[in-house]
mmCIF file of C-alpha atoms in Angstrom:
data_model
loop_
_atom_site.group_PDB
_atom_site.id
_atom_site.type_symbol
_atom_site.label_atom_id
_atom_site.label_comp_id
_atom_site.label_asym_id
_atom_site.label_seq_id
_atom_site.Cartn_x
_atom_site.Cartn_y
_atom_site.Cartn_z
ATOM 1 C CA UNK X 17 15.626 -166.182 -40.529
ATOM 2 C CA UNK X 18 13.889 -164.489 -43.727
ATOM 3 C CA UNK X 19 12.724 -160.682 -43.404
ATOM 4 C CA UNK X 20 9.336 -161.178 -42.853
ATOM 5 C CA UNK X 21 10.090 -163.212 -39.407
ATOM 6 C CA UNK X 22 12.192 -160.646 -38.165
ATOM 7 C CA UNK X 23 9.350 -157.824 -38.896
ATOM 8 C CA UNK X 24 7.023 -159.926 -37.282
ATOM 9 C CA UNK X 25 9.104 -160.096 -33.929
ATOM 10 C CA UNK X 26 8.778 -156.937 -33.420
ATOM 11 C CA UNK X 27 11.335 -155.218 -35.388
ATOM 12 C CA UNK X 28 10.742 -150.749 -36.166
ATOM 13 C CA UNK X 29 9.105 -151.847 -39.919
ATOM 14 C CA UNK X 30 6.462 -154.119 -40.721
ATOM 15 C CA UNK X 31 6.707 -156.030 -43.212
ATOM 16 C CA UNK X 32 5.865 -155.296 -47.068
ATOM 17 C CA UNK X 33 4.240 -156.977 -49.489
ATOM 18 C CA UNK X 34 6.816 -158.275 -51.357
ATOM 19 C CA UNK X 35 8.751 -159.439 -47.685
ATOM 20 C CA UNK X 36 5.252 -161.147 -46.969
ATOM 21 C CA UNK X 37 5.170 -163.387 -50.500
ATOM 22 C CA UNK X 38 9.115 -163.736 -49.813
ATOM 23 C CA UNK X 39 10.497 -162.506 -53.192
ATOM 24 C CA UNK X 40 11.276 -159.022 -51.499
ATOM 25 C CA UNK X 41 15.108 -159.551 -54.056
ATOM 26 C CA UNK X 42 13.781 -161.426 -56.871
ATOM 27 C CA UNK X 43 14.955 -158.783 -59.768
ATOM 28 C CA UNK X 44 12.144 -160.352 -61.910
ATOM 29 C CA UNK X 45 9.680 -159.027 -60.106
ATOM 30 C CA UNK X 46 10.842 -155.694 -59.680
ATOM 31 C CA UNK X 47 11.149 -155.774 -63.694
ATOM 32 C CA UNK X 48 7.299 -156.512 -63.693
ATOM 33 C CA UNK X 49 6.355 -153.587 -61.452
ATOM 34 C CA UNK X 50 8.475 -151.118 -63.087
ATOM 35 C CA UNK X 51 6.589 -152.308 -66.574
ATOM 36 C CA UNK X 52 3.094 -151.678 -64.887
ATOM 37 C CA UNK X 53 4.518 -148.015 -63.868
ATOM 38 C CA UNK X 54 6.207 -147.085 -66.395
ATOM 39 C CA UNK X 55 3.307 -147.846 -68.977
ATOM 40 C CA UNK X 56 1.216 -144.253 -69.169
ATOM 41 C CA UNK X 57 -1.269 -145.844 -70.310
ATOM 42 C CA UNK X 58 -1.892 -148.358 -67.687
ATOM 43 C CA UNK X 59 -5.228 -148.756 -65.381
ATOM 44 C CA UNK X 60 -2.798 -147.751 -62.532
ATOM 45 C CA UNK X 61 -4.051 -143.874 -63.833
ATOM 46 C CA UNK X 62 -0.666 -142.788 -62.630
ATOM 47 C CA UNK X 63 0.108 -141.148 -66.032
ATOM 48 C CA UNK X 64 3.429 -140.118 -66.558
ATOM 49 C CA UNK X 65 4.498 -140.181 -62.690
ATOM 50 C CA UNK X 66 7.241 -142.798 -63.399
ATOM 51 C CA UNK X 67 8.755 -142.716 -66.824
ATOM 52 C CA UNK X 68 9.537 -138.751 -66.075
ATOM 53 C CA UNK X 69 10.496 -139.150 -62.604
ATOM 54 C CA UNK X 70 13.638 -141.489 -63.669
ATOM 55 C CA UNK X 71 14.287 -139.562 -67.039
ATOM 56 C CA UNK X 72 14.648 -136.260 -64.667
ATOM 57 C CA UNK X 73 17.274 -138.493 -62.654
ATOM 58 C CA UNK X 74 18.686 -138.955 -65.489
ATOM 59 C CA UNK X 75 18.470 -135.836 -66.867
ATOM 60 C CA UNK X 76 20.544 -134.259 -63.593
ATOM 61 C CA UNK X 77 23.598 -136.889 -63.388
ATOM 62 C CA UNK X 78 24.392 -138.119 -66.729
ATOM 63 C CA UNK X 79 26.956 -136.543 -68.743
ATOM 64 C CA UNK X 80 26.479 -133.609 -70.642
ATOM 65 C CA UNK X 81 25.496 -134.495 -74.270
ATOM 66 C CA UNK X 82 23.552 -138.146 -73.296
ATOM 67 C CA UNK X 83 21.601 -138.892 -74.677
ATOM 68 C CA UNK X 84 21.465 -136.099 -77.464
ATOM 69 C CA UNK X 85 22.005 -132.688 -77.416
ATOM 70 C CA UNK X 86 18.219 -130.751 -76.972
ATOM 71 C CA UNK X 87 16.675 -133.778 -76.392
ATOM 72 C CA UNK X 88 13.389 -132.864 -73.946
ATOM 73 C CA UNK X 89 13.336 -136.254 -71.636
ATOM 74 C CA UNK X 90 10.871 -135.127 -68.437
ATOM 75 C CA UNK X 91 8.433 -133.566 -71.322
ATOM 76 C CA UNK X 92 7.542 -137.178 -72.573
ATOM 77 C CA UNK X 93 3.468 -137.566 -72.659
ATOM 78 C CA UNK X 94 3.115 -141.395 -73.807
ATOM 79 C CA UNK X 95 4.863 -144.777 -73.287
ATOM 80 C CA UNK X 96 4.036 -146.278 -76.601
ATOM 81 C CA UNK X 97 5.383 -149.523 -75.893
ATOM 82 C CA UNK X 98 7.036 -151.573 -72.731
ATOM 83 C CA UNK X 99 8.220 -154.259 -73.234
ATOM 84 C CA UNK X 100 9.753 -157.225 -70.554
ATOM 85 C CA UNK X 101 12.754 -159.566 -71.286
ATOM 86 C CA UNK X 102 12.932 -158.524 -75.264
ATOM 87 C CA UNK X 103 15.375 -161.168 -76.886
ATOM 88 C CA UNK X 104 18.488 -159.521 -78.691
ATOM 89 C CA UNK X 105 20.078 -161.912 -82.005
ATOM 90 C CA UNK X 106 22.061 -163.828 -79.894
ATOM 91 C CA UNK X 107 19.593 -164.452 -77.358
ATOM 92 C CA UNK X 108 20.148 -162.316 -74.578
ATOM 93 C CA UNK X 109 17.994 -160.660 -72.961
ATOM 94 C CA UNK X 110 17.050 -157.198 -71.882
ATOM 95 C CA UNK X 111 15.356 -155.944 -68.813
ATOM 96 C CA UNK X 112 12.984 -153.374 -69.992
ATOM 97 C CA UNK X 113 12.388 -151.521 -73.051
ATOM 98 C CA UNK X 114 10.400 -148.417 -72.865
ATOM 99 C CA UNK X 115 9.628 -147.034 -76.274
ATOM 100 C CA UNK X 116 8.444 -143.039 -76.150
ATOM 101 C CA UNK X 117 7.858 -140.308 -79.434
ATOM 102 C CA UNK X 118 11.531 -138.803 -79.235
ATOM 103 C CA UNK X 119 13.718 -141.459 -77.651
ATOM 104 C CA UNK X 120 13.927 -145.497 -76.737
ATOM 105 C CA UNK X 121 14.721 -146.171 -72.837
ATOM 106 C CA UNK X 122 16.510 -149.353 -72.308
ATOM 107 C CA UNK X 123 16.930 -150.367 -68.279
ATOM 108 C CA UNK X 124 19.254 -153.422 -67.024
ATOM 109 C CA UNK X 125 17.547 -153.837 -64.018
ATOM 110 C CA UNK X 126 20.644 -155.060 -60.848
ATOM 111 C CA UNK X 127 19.334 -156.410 -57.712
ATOM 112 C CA UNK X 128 22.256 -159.101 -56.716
ATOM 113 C CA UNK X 129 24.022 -160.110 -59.606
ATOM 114 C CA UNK X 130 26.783 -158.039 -60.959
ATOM 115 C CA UNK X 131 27.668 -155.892 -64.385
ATOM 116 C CA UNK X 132 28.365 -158.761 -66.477
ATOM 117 C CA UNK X 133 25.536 -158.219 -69.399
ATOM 118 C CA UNK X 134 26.831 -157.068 -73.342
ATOM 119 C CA UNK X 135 25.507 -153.230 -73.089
ATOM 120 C CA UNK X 136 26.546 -152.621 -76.187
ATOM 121 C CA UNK X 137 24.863 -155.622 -78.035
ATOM 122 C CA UNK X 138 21.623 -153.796 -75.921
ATOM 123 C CA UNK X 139 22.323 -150.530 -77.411
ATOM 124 C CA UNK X 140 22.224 -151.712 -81.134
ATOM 125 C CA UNK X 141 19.832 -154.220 -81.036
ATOM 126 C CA UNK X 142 17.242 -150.800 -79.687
ATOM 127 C CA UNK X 143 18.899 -148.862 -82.740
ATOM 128 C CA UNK X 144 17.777 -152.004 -84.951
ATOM 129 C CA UNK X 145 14.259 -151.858 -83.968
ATOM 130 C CA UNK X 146 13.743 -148.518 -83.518
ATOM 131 C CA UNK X 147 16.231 -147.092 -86.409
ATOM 132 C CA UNK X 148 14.400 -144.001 -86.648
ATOM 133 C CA UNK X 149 15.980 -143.026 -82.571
ATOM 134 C CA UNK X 150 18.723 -144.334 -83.709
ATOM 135 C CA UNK X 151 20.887 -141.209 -81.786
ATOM 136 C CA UNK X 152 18.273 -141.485 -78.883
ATOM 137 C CA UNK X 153 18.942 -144.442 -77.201
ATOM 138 C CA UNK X 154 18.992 -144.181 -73.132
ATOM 139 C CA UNK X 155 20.865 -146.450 -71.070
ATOM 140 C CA UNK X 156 20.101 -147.233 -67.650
ATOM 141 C CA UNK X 157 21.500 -149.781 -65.080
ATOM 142 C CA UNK X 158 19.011 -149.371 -62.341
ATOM 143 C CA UNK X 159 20.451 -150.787 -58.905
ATOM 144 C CA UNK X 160 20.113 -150.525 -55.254
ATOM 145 C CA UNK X 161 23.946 -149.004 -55.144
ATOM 146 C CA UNK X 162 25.735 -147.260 -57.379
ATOM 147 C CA UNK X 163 27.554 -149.297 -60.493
ATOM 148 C CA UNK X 164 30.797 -148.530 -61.192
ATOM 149 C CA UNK X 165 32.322 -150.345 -64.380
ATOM 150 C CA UNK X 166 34.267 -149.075 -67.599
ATOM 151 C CA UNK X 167 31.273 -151.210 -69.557
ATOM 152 C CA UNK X 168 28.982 -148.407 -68.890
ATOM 153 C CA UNK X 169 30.317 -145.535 -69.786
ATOM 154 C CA UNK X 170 31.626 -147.083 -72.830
ATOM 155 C CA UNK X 171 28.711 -147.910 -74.022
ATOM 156 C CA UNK X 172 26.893 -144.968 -72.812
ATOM 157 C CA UNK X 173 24.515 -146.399 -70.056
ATOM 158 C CA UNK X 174 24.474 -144.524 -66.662
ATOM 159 C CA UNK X 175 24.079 -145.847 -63.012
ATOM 160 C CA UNK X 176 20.446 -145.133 -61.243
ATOM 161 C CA UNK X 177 20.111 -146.081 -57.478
ATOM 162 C CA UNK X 178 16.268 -147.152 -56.683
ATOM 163 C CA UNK X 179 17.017 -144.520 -53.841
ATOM 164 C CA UNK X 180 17.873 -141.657 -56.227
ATOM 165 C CA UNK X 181 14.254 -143.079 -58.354
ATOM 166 C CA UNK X 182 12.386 -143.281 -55.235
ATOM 167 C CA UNK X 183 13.426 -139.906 -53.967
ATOM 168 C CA UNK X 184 11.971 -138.349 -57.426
ATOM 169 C CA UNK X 185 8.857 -140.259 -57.651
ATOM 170 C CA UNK X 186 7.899 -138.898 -54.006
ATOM 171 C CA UNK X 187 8.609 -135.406 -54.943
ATOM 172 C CA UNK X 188 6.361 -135.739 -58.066
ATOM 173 C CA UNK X 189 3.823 -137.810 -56.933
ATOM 174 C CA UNK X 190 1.394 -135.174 -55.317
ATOM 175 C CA UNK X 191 0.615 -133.833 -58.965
ATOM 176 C CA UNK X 192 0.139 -137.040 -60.803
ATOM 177 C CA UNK X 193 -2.103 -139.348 -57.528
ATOM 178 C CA UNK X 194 -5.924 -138.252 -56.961
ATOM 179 C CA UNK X 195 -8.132 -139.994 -54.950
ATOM 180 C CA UNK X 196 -9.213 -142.702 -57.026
ATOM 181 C CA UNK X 197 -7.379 -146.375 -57.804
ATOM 182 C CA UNK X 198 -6.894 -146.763 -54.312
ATOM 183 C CA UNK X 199 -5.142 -150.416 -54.626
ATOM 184 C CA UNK X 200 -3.000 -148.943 -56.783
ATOM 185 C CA UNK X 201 -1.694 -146.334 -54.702
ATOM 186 C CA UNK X 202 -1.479 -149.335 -52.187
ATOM 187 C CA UNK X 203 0.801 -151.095 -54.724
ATOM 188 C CA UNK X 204 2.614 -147.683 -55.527
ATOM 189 C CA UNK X 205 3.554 -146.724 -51.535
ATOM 190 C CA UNK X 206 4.565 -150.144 -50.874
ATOM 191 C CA UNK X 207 6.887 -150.646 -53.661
ATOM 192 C CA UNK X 208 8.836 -147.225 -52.615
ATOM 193 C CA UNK X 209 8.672 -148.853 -49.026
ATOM 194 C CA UNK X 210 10.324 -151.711 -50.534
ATOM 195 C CA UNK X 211 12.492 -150.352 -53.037
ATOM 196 C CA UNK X 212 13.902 -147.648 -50.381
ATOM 197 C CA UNK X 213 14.380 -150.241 -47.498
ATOM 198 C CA UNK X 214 16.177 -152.944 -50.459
ATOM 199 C CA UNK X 215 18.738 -149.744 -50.915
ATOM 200 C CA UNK X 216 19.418 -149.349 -47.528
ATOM 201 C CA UNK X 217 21.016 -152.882 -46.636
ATOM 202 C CA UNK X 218 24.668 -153.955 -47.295
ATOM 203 C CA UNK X 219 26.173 -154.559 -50.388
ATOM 204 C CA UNK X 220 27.480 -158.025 -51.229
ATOM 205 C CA UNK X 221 30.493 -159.157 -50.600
ATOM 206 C CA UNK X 222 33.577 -160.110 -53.186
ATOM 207 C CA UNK X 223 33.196 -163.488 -52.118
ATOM 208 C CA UNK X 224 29.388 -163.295 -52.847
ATOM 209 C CA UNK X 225 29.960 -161.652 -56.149
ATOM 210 C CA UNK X 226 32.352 -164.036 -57.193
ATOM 211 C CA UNK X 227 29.901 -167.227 -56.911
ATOM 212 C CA UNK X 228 27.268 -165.220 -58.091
ATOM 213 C CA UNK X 229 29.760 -164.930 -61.813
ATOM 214 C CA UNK X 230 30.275 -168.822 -61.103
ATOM 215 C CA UNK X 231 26.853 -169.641 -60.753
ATOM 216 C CA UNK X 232 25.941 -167.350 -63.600
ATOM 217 C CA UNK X 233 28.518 -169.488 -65.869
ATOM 218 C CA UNK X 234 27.786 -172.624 -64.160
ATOM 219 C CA UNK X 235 23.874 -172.826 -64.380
ATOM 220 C CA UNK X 236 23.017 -175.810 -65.690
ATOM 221 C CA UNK X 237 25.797 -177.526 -63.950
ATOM 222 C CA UNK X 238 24.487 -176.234 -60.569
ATOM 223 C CA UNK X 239 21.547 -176.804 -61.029
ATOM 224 C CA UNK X 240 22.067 -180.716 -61.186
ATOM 225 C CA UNK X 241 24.058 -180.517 -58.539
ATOM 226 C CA UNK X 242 21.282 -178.718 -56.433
ATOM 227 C CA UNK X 243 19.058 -181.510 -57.911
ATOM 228 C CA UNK X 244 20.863 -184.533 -56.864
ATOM 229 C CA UNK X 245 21.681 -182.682 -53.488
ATOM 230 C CA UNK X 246 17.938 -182.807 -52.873
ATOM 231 C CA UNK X 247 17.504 -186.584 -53.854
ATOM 232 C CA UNK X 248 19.986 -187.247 -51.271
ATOM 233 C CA UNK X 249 18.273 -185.282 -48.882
ATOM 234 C CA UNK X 250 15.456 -187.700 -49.299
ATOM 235 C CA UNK X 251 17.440 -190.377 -48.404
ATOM 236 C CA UNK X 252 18.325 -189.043 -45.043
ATOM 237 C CA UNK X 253 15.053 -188.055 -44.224
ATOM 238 C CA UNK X 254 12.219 -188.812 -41.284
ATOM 239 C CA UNK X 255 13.074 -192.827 -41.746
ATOM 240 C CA UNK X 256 16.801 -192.335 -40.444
ATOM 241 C CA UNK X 257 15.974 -189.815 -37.655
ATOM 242 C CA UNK X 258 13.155 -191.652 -36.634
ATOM 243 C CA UNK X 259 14.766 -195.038 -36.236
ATOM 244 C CA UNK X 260 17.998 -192.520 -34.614
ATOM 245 C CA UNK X 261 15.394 -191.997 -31.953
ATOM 246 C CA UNK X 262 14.486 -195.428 -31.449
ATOM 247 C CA UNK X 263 17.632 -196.809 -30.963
ATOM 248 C CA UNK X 264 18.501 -194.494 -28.748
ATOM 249 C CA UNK X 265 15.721 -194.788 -26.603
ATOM 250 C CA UNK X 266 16.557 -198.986 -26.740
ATOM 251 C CA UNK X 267 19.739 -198.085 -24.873
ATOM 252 C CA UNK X 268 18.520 -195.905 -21.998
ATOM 253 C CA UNK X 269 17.171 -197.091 -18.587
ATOM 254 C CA UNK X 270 13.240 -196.397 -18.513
ATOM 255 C CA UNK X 271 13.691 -194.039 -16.037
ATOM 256 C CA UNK X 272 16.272 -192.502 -18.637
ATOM 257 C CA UNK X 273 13.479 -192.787 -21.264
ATOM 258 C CA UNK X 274 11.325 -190.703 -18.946
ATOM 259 C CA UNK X 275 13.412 -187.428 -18.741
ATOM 260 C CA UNK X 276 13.105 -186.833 -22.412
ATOM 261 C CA UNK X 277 10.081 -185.829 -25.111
ATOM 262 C CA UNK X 278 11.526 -186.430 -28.875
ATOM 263 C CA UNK X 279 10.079 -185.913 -31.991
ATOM 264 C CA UNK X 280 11.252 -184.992 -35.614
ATOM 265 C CA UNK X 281 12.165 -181.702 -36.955
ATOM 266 C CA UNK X 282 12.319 -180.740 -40.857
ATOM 267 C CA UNK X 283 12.443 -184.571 -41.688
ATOM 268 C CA UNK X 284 16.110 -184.939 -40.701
ATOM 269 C CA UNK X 285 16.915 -183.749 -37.583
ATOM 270 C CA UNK X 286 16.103 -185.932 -34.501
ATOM 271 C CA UNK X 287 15.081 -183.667 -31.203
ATOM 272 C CA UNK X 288 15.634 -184.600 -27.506
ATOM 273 C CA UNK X 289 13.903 -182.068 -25.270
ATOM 274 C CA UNK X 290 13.570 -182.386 -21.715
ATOM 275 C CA UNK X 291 10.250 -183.723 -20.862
ATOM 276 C CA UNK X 292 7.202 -181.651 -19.373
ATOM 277 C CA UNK X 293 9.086 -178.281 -20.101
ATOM 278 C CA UNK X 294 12.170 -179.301 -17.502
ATOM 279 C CA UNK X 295 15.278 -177.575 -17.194
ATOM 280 C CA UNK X 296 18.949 -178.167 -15.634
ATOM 281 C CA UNK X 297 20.185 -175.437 -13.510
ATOM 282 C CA UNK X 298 17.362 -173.224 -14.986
ATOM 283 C CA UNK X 299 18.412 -174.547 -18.498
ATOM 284 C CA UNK X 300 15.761 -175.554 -20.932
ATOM 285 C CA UNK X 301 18.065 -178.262 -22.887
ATOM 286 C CA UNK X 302 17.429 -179.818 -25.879
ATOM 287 C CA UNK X 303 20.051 -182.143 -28.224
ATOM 288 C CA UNK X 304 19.580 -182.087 -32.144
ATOM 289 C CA UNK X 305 21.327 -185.159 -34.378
ATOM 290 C CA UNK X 306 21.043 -183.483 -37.792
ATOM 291 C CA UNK X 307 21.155 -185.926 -40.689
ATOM 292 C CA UNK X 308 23.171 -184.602 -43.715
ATOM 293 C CA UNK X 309 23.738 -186.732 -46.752
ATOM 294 C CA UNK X 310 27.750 -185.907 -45.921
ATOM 295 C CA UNK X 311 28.265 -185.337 -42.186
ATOM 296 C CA UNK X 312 26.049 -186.152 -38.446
ATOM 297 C CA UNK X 313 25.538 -183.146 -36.341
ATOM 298 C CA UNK X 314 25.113 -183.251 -32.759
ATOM 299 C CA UNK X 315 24.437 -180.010 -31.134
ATOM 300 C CA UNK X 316 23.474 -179.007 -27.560
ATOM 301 C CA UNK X 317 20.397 -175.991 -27.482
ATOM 302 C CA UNK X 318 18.520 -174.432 -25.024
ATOM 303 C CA UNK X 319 14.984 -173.070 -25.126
ATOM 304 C CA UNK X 320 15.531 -170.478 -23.219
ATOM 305 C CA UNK X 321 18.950 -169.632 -24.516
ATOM 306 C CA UNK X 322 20.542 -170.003 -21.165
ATOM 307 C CA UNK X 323 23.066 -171.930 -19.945
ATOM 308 C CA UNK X 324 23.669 -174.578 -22.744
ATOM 309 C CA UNK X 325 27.261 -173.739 -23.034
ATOM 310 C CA UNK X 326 28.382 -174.411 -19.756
ATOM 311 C CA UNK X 327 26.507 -177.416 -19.839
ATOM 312 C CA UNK X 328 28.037 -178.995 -22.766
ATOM 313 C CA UNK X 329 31.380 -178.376 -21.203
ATOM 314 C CA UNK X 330 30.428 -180.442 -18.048
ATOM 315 C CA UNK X 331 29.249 -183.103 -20.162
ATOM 316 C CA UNK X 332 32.577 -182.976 -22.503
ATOM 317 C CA UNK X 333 33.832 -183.815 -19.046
ATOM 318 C CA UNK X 334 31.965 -186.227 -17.833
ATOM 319 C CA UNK X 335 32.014 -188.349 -21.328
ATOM 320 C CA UNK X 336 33.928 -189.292 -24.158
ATOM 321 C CA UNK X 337 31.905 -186.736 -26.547
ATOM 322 C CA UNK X 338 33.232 -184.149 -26.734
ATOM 323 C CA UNK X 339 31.707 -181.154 -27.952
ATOM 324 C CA UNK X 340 33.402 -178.010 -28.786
ATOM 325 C CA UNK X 341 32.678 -176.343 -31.732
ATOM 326 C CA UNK X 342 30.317 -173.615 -32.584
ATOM 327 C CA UNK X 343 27.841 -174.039 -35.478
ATOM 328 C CA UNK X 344 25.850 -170.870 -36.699
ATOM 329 C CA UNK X 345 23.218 -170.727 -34.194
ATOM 330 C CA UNK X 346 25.899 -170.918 -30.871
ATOM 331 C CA UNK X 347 25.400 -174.269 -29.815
ATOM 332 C CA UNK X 348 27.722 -176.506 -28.880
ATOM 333 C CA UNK X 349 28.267 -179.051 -31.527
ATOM 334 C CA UNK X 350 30.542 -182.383 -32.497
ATOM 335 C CA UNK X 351 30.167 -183.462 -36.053
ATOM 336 C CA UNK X 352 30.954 -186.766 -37.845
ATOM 337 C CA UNK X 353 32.208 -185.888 -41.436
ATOM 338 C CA UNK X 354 31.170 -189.543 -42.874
ATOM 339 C CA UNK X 355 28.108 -190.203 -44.951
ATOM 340 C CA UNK X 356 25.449 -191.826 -42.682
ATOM 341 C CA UNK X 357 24.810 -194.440 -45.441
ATOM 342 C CA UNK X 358 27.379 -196.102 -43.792
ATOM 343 C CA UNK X 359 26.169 -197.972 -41.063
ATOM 344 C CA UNK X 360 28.675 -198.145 -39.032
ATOM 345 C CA UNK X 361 28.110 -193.909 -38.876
ATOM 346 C CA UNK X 362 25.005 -194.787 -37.925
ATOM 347 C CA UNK X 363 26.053 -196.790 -35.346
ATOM 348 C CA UNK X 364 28.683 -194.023 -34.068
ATOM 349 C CA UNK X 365 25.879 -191.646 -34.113
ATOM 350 C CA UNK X 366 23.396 -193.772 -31.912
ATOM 351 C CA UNK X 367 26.355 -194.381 -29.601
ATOM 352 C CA UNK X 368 27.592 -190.711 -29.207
ATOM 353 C CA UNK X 369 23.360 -189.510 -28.530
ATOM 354 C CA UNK X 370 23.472 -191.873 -25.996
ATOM 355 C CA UNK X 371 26.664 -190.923 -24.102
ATOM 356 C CA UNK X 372 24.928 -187.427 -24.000
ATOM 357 C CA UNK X 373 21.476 -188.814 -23.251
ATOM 358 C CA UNK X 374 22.738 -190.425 -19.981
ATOM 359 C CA UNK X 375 24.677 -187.259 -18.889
ATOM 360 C CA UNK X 376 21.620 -184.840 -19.615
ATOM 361 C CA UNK X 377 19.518 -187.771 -17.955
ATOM 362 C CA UNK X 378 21.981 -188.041 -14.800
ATOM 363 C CA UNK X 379 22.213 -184.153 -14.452
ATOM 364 C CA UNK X 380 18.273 -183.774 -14.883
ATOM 365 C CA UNK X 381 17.556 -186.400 -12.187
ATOM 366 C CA UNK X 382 20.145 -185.600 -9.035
#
């Protein structure tokens, strides 16, 4: 369930924009934001509200000496250039480059991937366009939590949380908002919103990390995979669920036929819900017979949530199905790890639904 849904259900915090157009972790568009802030000179009229509020955070964490000695970094009065994804020699790419009079800020931007970008490469290629700020380059890796590698201190680039940013822009903001460029103040309180709510949730895990790196050196490679997964998708699609139904219904009594209402849910998964609303010992049932291009799911629901458990273990009973597990929603499931290209899986599959038809049919009728 995405984070908009579970705003909309009544959770404490509505949702924001960014949760609404469901990109509320897409570092890209964070990047493009933080360019529209950061540039003093944009229609925003927010002036220098941004580019000092994360050079003061700066300013009171980094170590003593960073960038240079004297250098005045919340006095800055222009942005003179900002510039999004600016290509290095060897083609990678940096975040955000922020050129101002006295110094050059350049931001890696982290949502979920981790440290594993060439800071130093970063560092000279600013000192190569900008030779003249040569000692005035200022790192940042901007991130929801705090970044802890050897990379960054080597190469003189400091952690900033979005928490620590937010915190500073709030404090400042009083002096630099009026009461004009209302949709921009709009855009301005619900980025913060976002920002600050995107700090508070967990941190990845090691294991999510880790095929984050993989996927990062594995692009192209999983993208085709991804590709081809999809094509096979296709193949297991309304046609097989719907004729799933069919035969199924071929193999039950009419009066059988009559306790259920099916239909077709995201393409591949055949539904059998108790006709008219019914229920089974106050149980709303329902049986899915998900379609994957490697495996058949059958798994027992309720619409209601009640009772489905105990049900599926009178049925294991009563049949030769027998369903046990646990998939990720809590129902009771059986699954057949064979492609159902294969028709004899097909076959199995129309047999086991209608082993648990007949029970859910027999149960629904005494």
């Amino acid at each position: 369930m995405d984070s908009y849904t579970v705003h909309a259900m009544g959770a404490s915090e509505p949702p924001t924009l960014m949760e609404i157009a469901r990109f509320p972790h897409w570092e890209n568009v964070y990047s493009n934001i933080l360019a529209f802030l950061l540039n003093t000179e944009e229609v925003h009229g927010f002036r220098q509200l941004f580019i000092r509020s994360i050079m003061a955070v700066y300013r009171s964490r980094c170590p003593d000496g960073w960038p240079k000695k004297g250098l005045d970094l919340e006095s800055v009065q222009v942005t003179e250039k900002v510039e999004r994804e600016v290509i290095t020699d060897t083609k990678k790419r940096i975040d955000l480059l922020i050129k101002c009079e006295d110094f050059v800020v350049c931001i890696e931007n982290k949502i979920w991937s981790g440290l594993y970008n060439d800071l130093g490469e970063y560092r000279e290629h600013c000192k190569k366009l900008y030779c003249e700020h040569c000692d005035s380059v200022v790192g940042i890796v901007l991130s929801p939590h705090r970044v802890s590698d050897p990379s960054l201190k080597a190469h003189r680039f400091f952690s900033i949380t979005y928490d620590a940013l937010v915190d500073e822009v709030r404090q400042r903001m009083g002096s630099y908002i009026g009461s004009h460029n209302t949709q921009y103040q709009y855009l301005l309180f619900d980025f913060l919103e976002q920002a600050s709510r995107f700090s508070r949730t967990d941190t990845m895990s090691d294991d999510d990390r880790k095929f984050l790196e993989f996927w990062r050196k594995n692009d192209e490679k999983v993208s085709n995979i991804q590709r081809k997964c999809d094509e096979m998708r296709q193949k297991v699609n309304t046609k097989m669920a719907q004729t799933h139904i069919d035969q199924c219904m071929e193999q039950l009594t009419e009066r059988e036929q009559r306790v259920f209402k099916t239909w077709i849910y995201k393409r591949n998964v055949s539904v059998f819900d108790l006709a008219g609303g019914g229920d089974i010992d106050g149980c709303r049932l329902f049986l899915d017979v998900e379609f994957h291009p490697l495996r058949v799911t059958h798994s027992l629901g309720s619409r209601n949530e009640r009772g489905h458990v105990a049900i599926a273990s009178r049925i294991s009973d009563r049949c030769d199905t027998k369903l046990s597990t646990l998939n990720r929603l809590g129902r009771p499931s059986c699954i057949d790890h064979h492609p159902p290209f294969e028709k004899s899986v097909r076959e199995k599959a129309v047999e086991t639904s209608v082993d648990i038809l007949k029970q859910i049919a027999a149960m629904f009728l005494d």
